[in-house]
Coordinates of C-alpha atoms and ligand atoms in Angstrom, one line a residue:
I13 CA -23.9 -79.0 -12.5
G14 CA -22.5 -76.8 -9.9
A15 CA -22.4 -73.9 -12.4
A16 CA -26.2 -73.9 -12.5
F17 CA -26.4 -73.0 -8.8
Q18 CA -25.6 -69.8 -6.9
I19 CA -22.2 -71.0 -5.8
P20 CA -19.6 -68.2 -6.0
G21 CA -16.4 -70.2 -6.0
R22 CA -14.4 -72.0 -8.6
F23 CA -15.0 -75.8 -8.8
E24 CA -12.1 -77.9 -7.4
D25 CA -13.2 -81.5 -7.0
S26 CA -16.1 -83.8 -6.3
W27 CA -16.7 -87.3 -5.1
S28 CA -19.7 -89.7 -4.8
V29 CA -21.4 -90.2 -1.5
K30 CA -22.5 -93.8 -1.4
S31 CA -25.3 -93.6 1.1
G32 CA -29.1 -93.9 0.6
H33 CA -30.9 -96.3 -1.6
I34 CA -32.7 -93.8 -3.9
H35 CA -30.9 -90.7 -5.2
D36 CA -27.3 -90.2 -6.5
T37 CA -25.4 -88.0 -4.1
F38 CA -22.2 -86.1 -4.7
A39 CA -20.1 -83.7 -2.7
A40 CA -17.9 -81.0 -4.2
T41 CA -15.5 -78.4 -3.1
Y42 CA -15.4 -74.9 -4.5
R43 CA -12.6 -72.4 -4.0
E44 CA -14.4 -69.3 -2.7
P45 CA -12.5 -66.1 -2.0
G46 CA -10.3 -66.9 0.9
L47 CA -11.6 -70.4 1.7
P48 CA -12.7 -73.7 0.2
R49 CA -16.4 -74.4 0.7
R50 CA -18.2 -77.7 0.2
Y51 CA -21.7 -78.4 -1.2
V52 CA -23.8 -81.4 -1.8
H53 CA -25.4 -82.1 -5.2
Q54 CA -28.1 -84.7 -5.7
R55 CA -29.5 -86.2 -8.8
L56 CA -33.1 -87.0 -7.9
N57 CA -34.8 -90.3 -8.7
H58 CA -37.8 -89.6 -10.8
R59 CA -39.1 -93.2 -11.0
V60 CA -39.6 -93.2 -7.2
F61 CA -40.7 -89.5 -7.0
R62 CA -43.1 -88.7 -9.8
D63 CA -43.5 -85.0 -9.2
L64 CA -40.1 -83.6 -8.5
P65 CA -41.2 -79.9 -8.6
A66 CA -43.9 -80.6 -5.9
L67 CA -41.3 -82.5 -3.9
M68 CA -38.8 -79.5 -4.1
D69 CA -41.6 -77.2 -3.1
N70 CA -42.2 -79.3 0.0
V71 CA -38.5 -79.3 0.8
A72 CA -38.1 -75.6 0.3
R73 CA -41.2 -74.9 2.5
V74 CA -40.1 -77.2 5.3
T75 CA -36.4 -76.0 5.4
G76 CA -37.6 -72.4 5.2
H77 CA -39.9 -72.9 8.2
Q78 CA -37.2 -74.6 10.2
W79 CA -34.9 -71.7 9.4
E80 CA -37.4 -69.0 10.5
Q81 CA -38.1 -70.8 13.7
L82 CA -34.4 -71.1 14.5
Q83 CA -33.8 -67.5 13.6
S84 CA -36.7 -66.2 15.7
A85 CA -35.7 -68.3 18.7
G86 CA -32.2 -66.8 18.3
V87 CA -30.5 -70.3 18.2
P88 CA -26.8 -70.0 17.7
D89 CA -25.4 -72.1 15.0
S90 CA -28.7 -72.1 13.1
E91 CA -27.2 -72.8 9.7
R92 CA -26.0 -76.2 11.0
R93 CA -29.4 -77.1 12.4
C94 CA -31.4 -77.4 9.2
L95 CA -30.7 -78.1 5.5
R96 CA -29.9 -75.0 3.5
L97 CA -31.0 -75.3 -0.1
I98 CA -28.9 -73.4 -2.7
S99 CA -30.9 -71.7 -5.4
T100 CA -30.1 -72.0 -9.1
R101 CA -28.8 -68.9 -10.9
E102 CA -32.5 -68.3 -12.0
G103 CA -33.6 -68.4 -8.4
L104 CA -35.2 -71.9 -8.5
S105 CA -34.9 -74.7 -6.0
F106 CA -33.8 -77.3 -8.7
H107 CA -32.0 -77.5 -12.0
V108 CA -32.9 -79.8 -14.9
D109 CA -29.7 -80.8 -16.9
D110 CA -29.4 -81.5 -20.7
E111 CA -30.4 -85.2 -20.1
G112 CA -33.6 -84.1 -18.3
A113 CA -32.2 -85.2 -14.9
T114 CA -33.3 -83.0 -11.9
W115 CA -30.6 -81.7 -9.5
R116 CA -30.6 -79.9 -6.1
S117 CA -27.8 -78.6 -4.0
F118 CA -27.3 -78.0 -0.3
R119 CA -24.6 -76.5 1.8
F120 CA -22.3 -79.3 3.1
L121 CA -22.7 -79.7 6.9
E122 CA -19.1 -79.5 8.1
G123 CA -18.0 -81.3 11.3
A124 CA -21.0 -83.6 11.4
R125 CA -21.9 -87.1 10.1
S126 CA -24.6 -89.7 10.1
R127 CA -24.3 -93.3 11.3
D128 CA -25.6 -96.4 9.6
T129 CA -25.6 -98.3 12.9
I130 CA -25.9 -96.9 16.5
E131 CA -22.9 -97.3 18.7
D132 CA -24.3 -96.5 22.2
P133 CA -27.4 -95.4 24.0
A134 CA -26.3 -91.7 24.0
Q135 CA -26.2 -91.8 20.2
A136 CA -29.7 -93.4 20.1
F137 CA -31.0 -90.7 22.4
Q138 CA -29.5 -87.9 20.2
V139 CA -30.9 -89.3 16.9
A140 CA -34.3 -89.9 18.5
R141 CA -34.6 -86.4 20.0
A142 CA -33.7 -84.8 16.7
F143 CA -36.5 -86.7 14.9
G144 CA -39.0 -86.0 17.8
S145 CA -38.2 -82.3 17.8
F146 CA -38.4 -82.2 14.0
A147 CA -42.0 -83.3 14.1
A148 CA -42.8 -80.9 16.9
A149 CA -41.2 -78.1 14.9
L150 CA -43.6 -78.7 11.9
R151 CA -46.8 -78.6 13.9
D152 CA -47.3 -74.9 12.9
L153 CA -46.2 -75.1 9.3
P154 CA -48.4 -72.6 7.4
E155 CA -51.1 -73.8 5.0
P156 CA -51.5 -75.3 2.3
P157 CA -50.9 -78.9 3.1
L158 CA -47.6 -80.4 1.8
A159 CA -47.9 -82.4 -1.4
T160 CA -48.0 -86.2 -1.1
T161 CA -44.7 -87.1 -2.8
I162 CA -45.3 -90.9 -2.7
P163 CA -49.0 -92.0 -2.4
G164 CA -49.6 -94.8 0.1
F165 CA -46.0 -94.6 1.4
H166 CA -46.8 -96.3 4.7
D167 CA -50.0 -98.0 3.7
L168 CA -49.1 -101.4 5.0
G169 CA -52.2 -103.1 3.5
G170 CA -51.4 -101.5 0.1
R171 CA -47.7 -102.6 0.4
F172 CA -48.9 -106.1 1.0
A173 CA -51.4 -106.0 -1.9
A174 CA -48.5 -104.8 -4.2
F175 CA -46.4 -107.7 -2.8
E176 CA -49.1 -110.2 -3.7
Q177 CA -49.3 -108.7 -7.2
A178 CA -45.6 -109.0 -7.7
V179 CA -45.6 -112.6 -6.5
A180 CA -48.5 -113.4 -8.9
A181 CA -46.8 -111.7 -11.8
D182 CA -43.4 -113.3 -11.0
S183 CA -41.6 -111.2 -13.7
H184 CA -38.2 -112.7 -12.9
Q185 CA -39.2 -116.3 -12.1
R186 CA -37.9 -115.8 -8.5
A187 CA -41.1 -116.6 -6.5
A188 CA -40.6 -120.4 -6.4
S189 CA -37.2 -120.0 -4.8
V190 CA -38.5 -117.8 -2.0
S191 CA -41.8 -119.6 -1.3
S192 CA -41.1 -120.1 2.3
E193 CA -40.2 -116.4 2.7
I194 CA -43.4 -115.4 0.9
D195 CA -45.5 -117.5 3.4
R196 CA -43.7 -116.1 6.4
A197 CA -44.2 -112.5 5.2
A198 CA -47.9 -113.2 4.7
A199 CA -48.4 -114.9 8.1
S200 CA -46.6 -112.0 9.8
F201 CA -48.7 -109.4 7.9
R202 CA -52.0 -111.1 8.9
N203 CA -50.9 -111.1 12.5
L204 CA -49.9 -107.5 12.6
E205 CA -53.0 -106.4 10.7
R206 CA -55.0 -107.8 13.6
L207 CA -52.9 -106.3 16.3
L208 CA -53.1 -102.9 14.6
A209 CA -56.9 -103.0 14.4
E210 CA -57.1 -103.9 18.1
C211 CA -54.8 -101.0 19.0
G212 CA -56.9 -98.4 17.1
Y213 CA -54.3 -97.7 14.4
A214 CA -56.9 -96.3 12.0
E215 CA -57.9 -93.6 14.4
L216 CA -54.4 -92.1 15.0
P217 CA -54.1 -88.5 14.3
R218 CA -52.6 -87.6 10.9
R219 CA -49.8 -85.0 11.2
I220 CA -46.9 -83.7 9.2
V221 CA -44.1 -86.1 10.0
H222 CA -40.7 -87.1 8.5
N223 CA -41.9 -90.5 7.3
D224 CA -38.3 -91.9 6.9
C225 CA -36.8 -91.8 10.4
K226 CA -33.9 -94.1 9.5
I227 CA -31.1 -93.4 12.0
N228 CA -28.8 -92.3 9.1
N229 CA -31.1 -89.4 8.4
V230 CA -29.8 -87.4 11.3
M231 CA -26.4 -85.6 11.2
L232 CA -24.5 -85.8 14.6
D233 CA -22.0 -83.2 15.6
D234 CA -18.4 -84.6 15.5
A235 CA -17.4 -82.8 18.6
S236 CA -20.4 -82.9 20.9
G237 CA -22.2 -85.9 19.5
E238 CA -25.4 -83.8 19.5
G239 CA -28.2 -84.6 16.9
L240 CA -27.8 -81.5 14.9
C241 CA -29.8 -81.7 11.7
V242 CA -32.5 -84.0 10.3
I243 CA -31.9 -84.8 6.5
D244 CA -33.6 -86.6 3.7
L245 CA -36.8 -84.6 3.7
D246 CA -38.3 -86.1 0.5
T247 CA -41.1 -87.8 2.3
V248 CA -42.0 -85.1 4.8
M249 CA -45.9 -85.0 4.4
E250 CA -48.9 -86.2 6.2
G251 CA -48.4 -89.4 8.2
T252 CA -48.3 -90.8 11.7
I253 CA -46.0 -90.6 14.6
L254 CA -46.1 -94.4 14.7
C255 CA -44.3 -94.7 11.4
D256 CA -41.6 -92.2 12.5
F257 CA -41.0 -93.9 15.8
G258 CA -41.2 -97.3 14.2
E259 CA -38.5 -96.5 11.7
L260 CA -36.3 -95.2 14.3
V261 CA -36.7 -98.3 16.4
R262 CA -36.2 -100.6 13.3
T263 CA -32.9 -99.0 12.5
G264 CA -31.7 -97.8 16.0
T265 CA -32.3 -100.6 18.5
S266 CA -30.1 -103.3 16.9
R267 CA -26.4 -102.9 16.2
S268 CA -26.6 -105.0 13.1
P269 CA -26.8 -103.5 9.7
E270 CA -30.2 -103.6 7.8
D271 CA -28.8 -106.3 5.5
E272 CA -27.1 -108.5 8.1
V273 CA -26.7 -112.1 6.7
D274 CA -25.8 -113.8 10.0
L275 CA -29.3 -113.8 11.4
A276 CA -28.3 -115.4 14.7
S277 CA -26.1 -112.3 15.4
I278 CA -29.1 -109.9 15.2
S279 CA -30.3 -108.8 18.6
L280 CA -32.7 -106.2 19.9
E281 CA -30.9 -104.1 22.5
I282 CA -33.2 -102.9 25.1
D283 CA -30.8 -100.1 26.4
L284 CA -30.9 -98.7 22.9
F285 CA -34.7 -98.9 22.9
R286 CA -34.9 -97.1 26.2
A287 CA -32.6 -94.3 25.0
A288 CA -34.5 -93.9 21.7
S289 CA -37.9 -93.8 23.5
R290 CA -36.7 -91.2 26.0
G291 CA -35.1 -89.1 23.2
Y292 CA -38.1 -89.3 20.9
L293 CA -40.6 -88.5 23.6
A294 CA -38.6 -85.7 24.9
G295 CA -38.4 -84.1 21.4
A296 CA -42.0 -84.7 20.4
A297 CA -43.6 -84.2 23.8
P298 CA -45.5 -80.9 22.9
L299 CA -47.2 -82.8 20.1
L300 CA -48.1 -86.2 21.4
S301 CA -51.6 -87.6 22.5
E302 CA -52.0 -90.5 24.9
A303 CA -53.3 -92.6 22.0
E304 CA -50.1 -92.0 20.0
V305 CA -47.9 -92.9 22.9
E306 CA -49.8 -96.1 23.8
I307 CA -49.3 -97.5 20.3
L308 CA -45.5 -96.9 20.2
P309 CA -44.5 -100.4 21.5
L310 CA -45.9 -101.8 18.3
A311 CA -44.2 -99.3 16.0
G312 CA -40.8 -101.0 15.4
Q313 CA -42.5 -104.2 14.5
V314 CA -44.8 -102.4 11.9
M315 CA -41.9 -100.6 10.2
A316 CA -39.7 -103.7 10.2
L317 CA -42.4 -105.7 8.5
E318 CA -43.3 -102.9 6.1
N319 CA -39.7 -102.7 4.9
A320 CA -39.4 -106.5 4.9
I321 CA -42.4 -106.7 2.6
R322 CA -41.0 -103.9 0.4
F323 CA -37.6 -105.6 0.1
L324 CA -39.1 -109.0 -0.8
T325 CA -41.4 -107.3 -3.3
D326 CA -38.4 -105.7 -4.9
H327 CA -36.4 -109.0 -4.9
V328 CA -39.3 -110.8 -6.7
S329 CA -39.7 -107.9 -9.1
G330 CA -36.1 -108.0 -10.2
D331 CA -34.6 -105.2 -7.9
V332 CA -36.0 -102.2 -9.6
Y333 CA -36.5 -99.9 -6.6
F334 CA -33.8 -100.2 -3.9
R335 CA -30.2 -99.9 -5.1
I336 CA -28.5 -103.2 -4.6
H337 CA -24.8 -103.9 -4.1
R338 CA -24.8 -107.7 -4.6
E339 CA -27.0 -110.4 -5.9
G340 CA -29.8 -111.3 -3.5
H341 CA -29.2 -108.1 -1.5
N342 CA -32.9 -107.4 -1.2
L343 CA -33.6 -110.9 0.0
D344 CA -30.9 -110.5 2.6
R345 CA -32.5 -107.3 3.7
F346 CA -35.9 -109.0 3.8
R347 CA -34.5 -111.8 6.0
A348 CA -32.8 -109.5 8.5
Q349 CA -35.9 -107.3 8.8
L350 CA -38.2 -110.3 9.3
R351 CA -35.9 -111.5 12.1
L352 CA -36.3 -108.0 13.7
V353 CA -40.1 -108.4 13.5
E354 CA -39.8 -111.7 15.4
L355 CA -37.5 -110.2 18.1
M356 CA -39.7 -107.2 18.6
S357 CA -42.8 -109.3 18.8
E358 CA -41.3 -111.4 21.6
R359 CA -40.3 -108.3 23.6
R360 CA -43.4 -106.1 23.0
S361 CA -44.6 -106.0 26.7
E362 CA -41.0 -105.1 27.8
M363 CA -40.9 -102.2 25.3
G364 CA -44.4 -101.2 26.5
A365 CA -43.2 -100.9 30.1
I366 CA -40.2 -98.7 28.9
V367 CA -42.3 -96.3 26.9
E368 CA -44.8 -96.0 29.8
E369 CA -41.9 -95.2 32.2
A370 CA -40.3 -92.8 29.8
W371 CA -43.6 -90.9 29.2
G372 CA -44.3 -90.8 32.9
E373 CA -41.0 -89.1 33.6
I374 CA -41.6 -86.5 30.9
R375 CA -45.1 -85.7 32.2
A376 CA -43.8 -85.5 35.8
R377 CA -41.2 -83.0 34.6
A378 CA -43.8 -81.0 32.7
Ligands
GN1_29 C1 -35.0 -95.7 1.5 O1 -33.3 -93.2 0.7 P1 -33.1 -94.0 2.0 O2 -32.1 -95.0 1.9 O3 -33.0 -93.0 3.2 C2 -36.6 -95.7 1.4 C3 -37.2 -95.9 2.8 C4 -36.7 -97.2 3.3 C5 -35.2 -97.3 3.3 C6 -34.8 -98.7 3.7 C7 -38.2 -92.9 -0.5 O4 -34.6 -94.7 2.3 O5 -38.6 -95.8 2.7 O6 -37.3 -97.5 4.6 O7 -34.7 -97.0 2.1 N1 -37.0 -94.4 0.9 C8 -37.9 -94.3 0.0 O8 -33.4 -98.7 4.0 O9 -38.5 -95.3 -0.5
MG30 MG1 -31.6 -91.4 3.8

C-alpha cells in the first residue's frame, strides 16, 4: 500500500495500531536517505462512511486550512500541529487497492500520543483547549460547505428511532435479555428530550465542528504534555458546540474506560470537569455565543446518552457497527455510559456553576 503513496523511502516494517472503533489503522517505517521515517496508513470503513471521496475532500480541505493558518501565523513546529496527508503517486488524497478498499496515509506524529483515559486535570485542560481551538480555527474555512459524511450523526431523536427499530426487528433475538436496559434507555431519552427543548437546543447555531471530541482524538506532546494536534477528522462537518463539548466531557471527566464493567467504580471527577471547561472555553472563546455557553452543563449527559443508545442498538443488531473485543462488549459500553448519564444528571447544577465561573474568568481577561 505504501508504494501507492509519495513516500520516498524503502519499506522496513509495519504494525497494527489497535485504537478506534471504525477504521483499520497501521503504522510503517520507511528507510529514507539518512533516516527512518514513519507513516500511518488507514483502510477506511466504507459501511460507516458511504462517500469516501467526499470524506477525503473534507479532510484535505480542513487540514489544508489548518496548515495555511499555522504558516501565516508563523507558528514554529507547524507540521506537528495538524495532520499532514500524503498524496498518492497520482496526486490524489486516497488510494483504492485491488480489493476495492480505500486507503489514506499521514505523516506519523513523532514524540506525541493520545490517551484513552485522562490522568490529571492538566491533561484534561490540554485536550479540551486543543478541541476548542480546533473549532475556532475552522470558523473562516472558505466555501463551499463541507460534505455531510454521516447524515443525522448527532440527531438524538433519529438515533432513538433507529434504536426502537432495531429492538422491533430484534434480528439476533437479544432484545428479551436486555429488556430492562431498553426501558432505562427510553426513560432517559424522554427525560433528556424534554430538558433539551426547555434549554433551546433546536435554536443553537450550526457551525463547522469536529463532531467526535473523544479525548483520544488529541495527540499530546510527550515532552511538554501540550495538546498538539487534533486527529480523526472524518466527521468534521456542520454541527453544534454542544456535541463537541459533550463528547469531551463524556470521555474526559471520568477516569474509567468507556467499557468499564465495575459500574460502582465509575465516578464523575469535578476537578477534571473544571479543567476541561476552562480549556475548552479558552480555545473556543472567539467563537462562542452566550446561548452556546449556557447549554454546556447539559452537554456531557447528551453525548453519554447518545453513545449509550448507539451501543445498545448495536448490541441488539448483532454488533455490526462498533468493533468489539469480547462478547457483550457493546452492552458493557451501554451500561457504563448510562451510569455516566445518571452521574451527570445528579451533578448538573454543580457543573453549571463551574462553566459560569470559567466563562466569567475568560470574559474578564478579554
Ligand atoms: C467511534 O472511531 P472512534 O473510535 O474515534 C464513533 C464515535 C463514537 C465512538 C465511541 C464515526 O469513534 O461517534 O462516539 O466510537 N465514530 C463514528 O467510542 O461513528
Ligand atoms: Mg478516534
